[in-house]
Amino acid sequence: MSKLEFYGIRGKFKEIIKSYLNNRYQRVSITSNNSCLSSSSKWRKVRCSIPQRSILGPLLFLLYINDLARVFGNNHKPVLFADDTSLNVSHLNHTDFSNDITSAFNQLNKWFAANLLSLNVKETKYVQFMTKNTPINEISISQNNMFILNTSNMNFLGLVIANSLSWKDHITQLIPKLSKACYVLRSIRPFMSQDALKTVYHSYLHSLISYGDNL
């Protein structure tokens, strides 16, 4: 492919993205069970963001937040997966630990302000990991005069991680799923071959048990 042809493709792609984002309008419609009672707002031009549930939406979102991990310091380890963002902060000293968290959120706020975004405090939680013999030191993390909830466990990409690093909560959540899978396997056993049963086992049972074992 020649350089001229490459620039031609890039120009067409730019025009496609431009037409995808520009001149879009949206409104809010409310309809009750009785179709006669409905109301809609006026059409307003979308000045930022992208259409929800669109094909290009996830890709453009990842490109948009691609530099988020660069705003943190050496003691901060961000973990980005799709639209799920986590931040790991570790320190042996309680005071330095609190200062590190404050510094991380200050940097995060600057990035949000520069990119026309905001943190959903109600959906944000933090877990303070500790051993059984470690005294509990409450840390107050606030954002726009709202405190971030401290929780004893959290769901991280399908894994329930407790502040004591115990797998008890995760196993409790996993048992009902495994019970249903075992019931399905027993029900279809008389009607399927051994190879087919192995496929079902690896799809519905083994996948649940082995998920996250490489973390």
mmCIF file of C-alpha atoms in Angstrom:
data_model
loop_
_atom_site.group_PDB
_atom_site.id
_atom_site.type_symbol
_atom_site.label_atom_id
_atom_site.label_comp_id
_atom_site.label_asym_id
_atom_site.label_seq_id
_atom_site.Cartn_x
_atom_site.Cartn_y
_atom_site.Cartn_z
ATOM 1 C CA MET A 1 0.000 0.000 0.000
ATOM 2 C CA SER A 2 1.448 3.367 -1.018
ATOM 3 C CA LYS A 3 1.715 6.341 1.317
ATOM 4 C CA LEU A 4 -0.900 8.221 -0.710
ATOM 5 C CA GLU A 5 -3.396 5.376 -0.394
ATOM 6 C CA PHE A 6 -2.752 5.159 3.373
ATOM 7 C CA TYR A 7 -3.509 8.837 3.863
ATOM 8 C CA GLY A 8 -6.640 8.391 1.767
ATOM 9 C CA ILE A 9 -7.903 5.616 4.051
ATOM 10 C CA ARG A 10 -7.036 7.640 7.148
ATOM 11 C CA GLY A 11 -8.953 10.617 5.760
ATOM 12 C CA LYS A 12 -12.039 8.484 5.104
ATOM 13 C CA PHE A 13 -11.849 6.995 8.616
ATOM 14 C CA LYS A 14 -11.643 10.486 10.078
ATOM 15 C CA GLU A 15 -14.752 11.540 8.149
ATOM 16 C CA ILE A 16 -16.623 8.431 9.334
ATOM 17 C CA ILE A 17 -15.790 9.145 12.992
ATOM 18 C CA LYS A 18 -16.713 12.800 12.528
ATOM 19 C CA SER A 19 -20.124 11.931 11.061
ATOM 20 C CA TYR A 20 -20.608 9.358 13.850
ATOM 21 C CA LEU A 21 -20.106 11.930 16.622
ATOM 22 C CA ASN A 22 -21.491 15.171 15.128
ATOM 23 C CA ASN A 23 -25.055 16.415 14.723
ATOM 24 C CA ARG A 24 -26.657 13.903 17.074
ATOM 25 C CA TYR A 25 -29.730 14.694 19.145
ATOM 26 C CA GLN A 26 -31.425 12.983 22.059
ATOM 27 C CA ARG A 27 -34.448 13.353 24.294
ATOM 28 C CA VAL A 28 -36.074 11.653 27.288
ATOM 29 C CA SER A 29 -39.421 9.881 26.917
ATOM 30 C CA ILE A 30 -41.565 8.632 29.796
ATOM 31 C CA THR A 31 -44.407 6.226 29.098
ATOM 32 C CA SER A 32 -46.691 4.708 31.723
ATOM 33 C CA ASN A 33 -48.562 1.415 31.522
ATOM 34 C CA ASN A 34 -51.358 3.368 29.941
ATOM 35 C CA SER A 35 -50.004 4.371 26.538
ATOM 36 C CA CYS A 36 -52.238 7.419 26.592
ATOM 37 C CA LEU A 37 -50.125 8.917 29.356
ATOM 38 C CA SER A 38 -46.713 9.722 27.959
ATOM 39 C CA SER A 39 -44.392 12.683 27.906
ATOM 40 C CA SER A 40 -41.211 13.568 26.054
ATOM 41 C CA SER A 41 -38.682 16.313 26.440
ATOM 42 C CA LYS A 42 -37.482 18.504 23.598
ATOM 43 C CA TRP A 43 -34.743 17.272 21.307
ATOM 44 C CA ARG A 44 -31.353 18.546 22.452
ATOM 45 C CA LYS A 45 -28.070 18.399 20.600
ATOM 46 C CA VAL A 46 -25.486 16.031 22.101
ATOM 47 C CA ARG A 47 -22.385 18.142 22.710
ATOM 48 C CA CYS A 48 -20.282 15.391 24.274
ATOM 49 C CA SER A 49 -20.343 11.626 24.882
ATOM 50 C CA ILE A 50 -21.332 8.978 22.333
ATOM 51 C CA PRO A 51 -24.508 6.989 21.588
ATOM 52 C CA GLN A 52 -25.083 4.246 24.119
ATOM 53 C CA ARG A 53 -25.044 0.578 23.008
ATOM 54 C CA SER A 54 -23.276 1.511 19.806
ATOM 55 C CA ILE A 55 -20.686 -0.666 18.085
ATOM 56 C CA LEU A 56 -17.910 1.924 18.194
ATOM 57 C CA GLY A 57 -18.771 3.011 21.742
ATOM 58 C CA PRO A 58 -16.471 0.602 23.663
ATOM 59 C CA LEU A 59 -13.518 1.244 21.347
ATOM 60 C CA LEU A 60 -13.845 5.026 21.540
ATOM 61 C CA PHE A 61 -14.232 4.807 25.317
ATOM 62 C CA LEU A 62 -10.988 2.827 25.662
ATOM 63 C CA LEU A 63 -9.178 5.362 23.478
ATOM 64 C CA TYR A 64 -10.610 8.181 25.579
ATOM 65 C CA ILE A 65 -9.355 6.816 28.923
ATOM 66 C CA ASN A 66 -6.125 5.343 27.547
ATOM 67 C CA ASP A 67 -3.913 7.863 29.406
ATOM 68 C CA LEU A 68 -5.697 7.516 32.763
ATOM 69 C CA ALA A 69 -3.054 5.140 34.156
ATOM 70 C CA ARG A 70 -0.314 7.719 33.559
ATOM 71 C CA VAL A 71 -1.631 10.278 36.056
ATOM 72 C CA PHE A 72 -0.771 8.193 39.128
ATOM 73 C CA GLY A 73 2.501 7.951 41.019
ATOM 74 C CA ASN A 74 4.803 4.996 41.536
ATOM 75 C CA ASN A 75 2.967 3.848 44.674
ATOM 76 C CA HIS A 76 -0.343 3.696 42.815
ATOM 77 C CA LYS A 77 -1.110 0.686 40.639
ATOM 78 C CA PRO A 78 -4.196 1.192 38.448
ATOM 79 C CA VAL A 79 -6.009 -1.800 36.960
ATOM 80 C CA LEU A 80 -8.155 -1.016 33.911
ATOM 81 C CA PHE A 81 -10.437 -3.579 32.322
ATOM 82 C CA ALA A 82 -13.086 -2.257 29.912
ATOM 83 C CA ASP A 83 -15.114 0.240 31.953
ATOM 84 C CA ASP A 84 -13.992 -1.195 35.312
ATOM 85 C CA THR A 85 -11.162 0.803 36.904
ATOM 86 C CA SER A 86 -9.481 -0.098 40.201
ATOM 87 C CA LEU A 87 -6.613 1.525 42.038
ATOM 88 C CA ASN A 88 -4.242 -0.350 44.350
ATOM 89 C CA VAL A 89 -2.356 1.636 46.981
ATOM 90 C CA SER A 90 0.000 -0.047 49.442
ATOM 91 C CA HIS A 91 2.141 1.328 52.261
ATOM 92 C CA LEU A 92 3.414 0.076 55.601
ATOM 93 C CA ASN A 93 2.893 3.405 57.351
ATOM 94 C CA HIS A 94 -0.691 4.472 58.060
ATOM 95 C CA THR A 95 0.002 8.206 57.665
ATOM 96 C CA ASP A 96 1.872 7.751 54.391
ATOM 97 C CA PHE A 97 -0.898 5.439 53.223
ATOM 98 C CA SER A 98 -3.536 8.144 53.813
ATOM 99 C CA ASN A 99 -1.370 10.736 52.072
ATOM 100 C CA ASP A 100 -0.901 8.450 49.078
ATOM 101 C CA ILE A 101 -4.648 7.962 48.708
ATOM 102 C CA THR A 102 -5.254 11.715 48.968
ATOM 103 C CA SER A 103 -2.590 12.372 46.343
ATOM 104 C CA ALA A 104 -4.088 9.736 44.033
ATOM 105 C CA PHE A 105 -7.564 11.266 44.231
ATOM 106 C CA ASN A 106 -6.194 14.755 43.637
ATOM 107 C CA GLN A 107 -4.542 13.557 40.447
ATOM 108 C CA LEU A 108 -7.706 11.712 39.495
ATOM 109 C CA ASN A 109 -9.831 14.838 39.961
ATOM 110 C CA LYS A 110 -7.517 16.833 37.717
ATOM 111 C CA TRP A 111 -7.792 14.188 35.013
ATOM 112 C CA PHE A 112 -11.587 14.099 35.322
ATOM 113 C CA ALA A 113 -11.813 17.889 35.073
ATOM 114 C CA ALA A 114 -9.555 17.975 32.007
ATOM 115 C CA ASN A 115 -11.598 15.261 30.255
ATOM 116 C CA LEU A 116 -15.097 16.513 31.134
ATOM 117 C CA LEU A 117 -15.827 13.513 33.358
ATOM 118 C CA SER A 118 -16.894 13.033 36.957
ATOM 119 C CA LEU A 119 -16.547 10.273 39.519
ATOM 120 C CA ASN A 120 -19.712 8.435 40.527
ATOM 121 C CA VAL A 121 -19.129 8.419 44.288
ATOM 122 C CA LYS A 122 -22.155 6.237 45.011
ATOM 123 C CA GLU A 123 -20.745 3.455 42.818
ATOM 124 C CA THR A 124 -17.204 3.820 44.175
ATOM 125 C CA LYS A 125 -16.000 1.725 47.126
ATOM 126 C CA TYR A 126 -12.702 0.963 48.770
ATOM 127 C CA VAL A 127 -11.404 -2.049 50.667
ATOM 128 C CA GLN A 128 -8.625 -1.868 53.232
ATOM 129 C CA PHE A 129 -6.817 -5.211 53.209
ATOM 130 C CA MET A 130 -5.362 -6.396 56.502
ATOM 131 C CA THR A 131 -4.442 -9.478 58.481
ATOM 132 C CA LYS A 132 -6.317 -10.740 61.523
ATOM 133 C CA ASN A 133 -3.764 -9.220 63.908
ATOM 134 C CA THR A 134 -3.655 -5.845 62.177
ATOM 135 C CA PRO A 135 -5.497 -3.056 64.022
ATOM 136 C CA ILE A 136 -8.253 -1.361 62.045
ATOM 137 C CA ASN A 137 -7.389 2.207 61.037
ATOM 138 C CA GLU A 138 -10.379 3.952 59.547
ATOM 139 C CA ILE A 139 -9.546 6.142 56.571
ATOM 140 C CA SER A 140 -11.946 8.818 55.388
ATOM 141 C CA ILE A 141 -11.861 9.302 51.637
ATOM 142 C CA SER A 142 -14.076 12.096 50.388
ATOM 143 C CA GLN A 143 -14.974 13.382 46.963
ATOM 144 C CA ASN A 144 -16.909 16.632 46.526
ATOM 145 C CA ASN A 145 -17.982 16.557 50.196
ATOM 146 C CA MET A 146 -19.201 12.976 49.820
ATOM 147 C CA PHE A 147 -17.491 10.059 51.553
ATOM 148 C CA ILE A 148 -16.549 6.919 49.649
ATOM 149 C CA LEU A 149 -17.982 3.809 51.256
ATOM 150 C CA ASN A 150 -15.609 1.465 53.058
ATOM 151 C CA THR A 151 -16.656 -2.139 52.499
ATOM 152 C CA SER A 152 -15.397 -5.466 53.835
ATOM 153 C CA ASN A 153 -15.464 -7.124 50.406
ATOM 154 C CA MET A 154 -15.822 -6.231 46.768
ATOM 155 C CA ASN A 155 -16.560 -7.885 43.454
ATOM 156 C CA PHE A 156 -13.487 -7.569 41.264
ATOM 157 C CA LEU A 157 -14.075 -8.884 37.737
ATOM 158 C CA GLY A 158 -16.210 -11.757 39.021
ATOM 159 C CA LEU A 159 -14.091 -12.514 42.096
ATOM 160 C CA VAL A 160 -15.350 -11.615 45.568
ATOM 161 C CA ILE A 161 -12.299 -10.348 47.450
ATOM 162 C CA ALA A 162 -12.564 -9.874 51.224
ATOM 163 C CA ASN A 163 -10.487 -7.431 53.251
ATOM 164 C CA SER A 164 -9.017 -10.400 55.161
ATOM 165 C CA LEU A 165 -7.960 -12.004 51.849
ATOM 166 C CA SER A 166 -10.241 -14.932 52.620
ATOM 167 C CA TRP A 167 -12.106 -16.809 49.860
ATOM 168 C CA LYS A 168 -15.094 -17.559 52.100
ATOM 169 C CA ASP A 169 -17.369 -14.917 50.542
ATOM 170 C CA HIS A 170 -16.404 -15.942 47.018
ATOM 171 C CA ILE A 171 -17.097 -19.625 47.757
ATOM 172 C CA THR A 172 -20.460 -18.716 49.278
ATOM 173 C CA GLN A 173 -21.416 -16.947 46.048
ATOM 174 C CA LEU A 174 -20.053 -19.803 43.930
ATOM 175 C CA ILE A 175 -21.886 -22.708 45.618
ATOM 176 C CA PRO A 176 -25.402 -21.936 44.234
ATOM 177 C CA LYS A 177 -24.003 -21.667 40.700
ATOM 178 C CA LEU A 178 -22.187 -24.993 41.037
ATOM 179 C CA SER A 179 -25.318 -26.642 42.464
ATOM 180 C CA LYS A 180 -27.351 -25.590 39.429
ATOM 181 C CA ALA A 181 -24.629 -26.810 37.087
ATOM 182 C CA CYS A 182 -24.480 -30.180 38.880
ATOM 183 C CA TYR A 183 -28.250 -30.548 38.583
ATOM 184 C CA VAL A 184 -28.089 -29.873 34.840
ATOM 185 C CA LEU A 185 -25.280 -32.390 34.444
ATOM 186 C CA ARG A 186 -27.182 -35.103 36.315
ATOM 187 C CA SER A 187 -30.348 -34.410 34.318
ATOM 188 C CA ILE A 188 -28.732 -34.772 30.902
ATOM 189 C CA ARG A 189 -26.394 -37.637 31.803
ATOM 190 C CA PRO A 190 -28.727 -40.459 30.585
ATOM 191 C CA PHE A 191 -29.210 -38.820 27.202
ATOM 192 C CA MET A 192 -25.722 -37.667 26.197
ATOM 193 C CA SER A 193 -22.413 -39.288 25.362
ATOM 194 C CA GLN A 194 -19.364 -39.064 27.615
ATOM 195 C CA ASP A 195 -17.641 -36.606 25.277
ATOM 196 C CA ALA A 196 -20.697 -34.359 25.278
ATOM 197 C CA LEU A 197 -20.887 -34.536 29.079
ATOM 198 C CA LYS A 198 -17.233 -33.503 29.300
ATOM 199 C CA THR A 199 -17.982 -30.490 27.143
ATOM 200 C CA VAL A 200 -20.881 -29.500 29.402
ATOM 201 C CA TYR A 201 -18.726 -30.020 32.499
ATOM 202 C CA HIS A 202 -15.928 -27.764 31.232
ATOM 203 C CA SER A 203 -18.442 -25.137 30.121
ATOM 204 C CA TYR A 204 -20.638 -24.932 33.221
ATOM 205 C CA LEU A 205 -18.614 -26.387 36.114
ATOM 206 C CA HIS A 206 -14.898 -26.339 35.491
ATOM 207 C CA SER A 207 -15.024 -22.807 34.101
ATOM 208 C CA LEU A 208 -16.546 -21.560 37.373
ATOM 209 C CA ILE A 209 -14.060 -23.416 39.571
ATOM 210 C CA SER A 210 -10.951 -22.435 37.605
ATOM 211 C CA TYR A 211 -11.922 -18.819 36.919
ATOM 212 C CA GLY A 212 -9.307 -16.467 38.340
ATOM 213 C CA ASP A 213 -6.850 -19.183 39.376
ATOM 214 C CA ASN A 214 -4.045 -17.456 37.475
ATOM 215 C CA LEU A 215 -4.394 -14.147 39.332
#
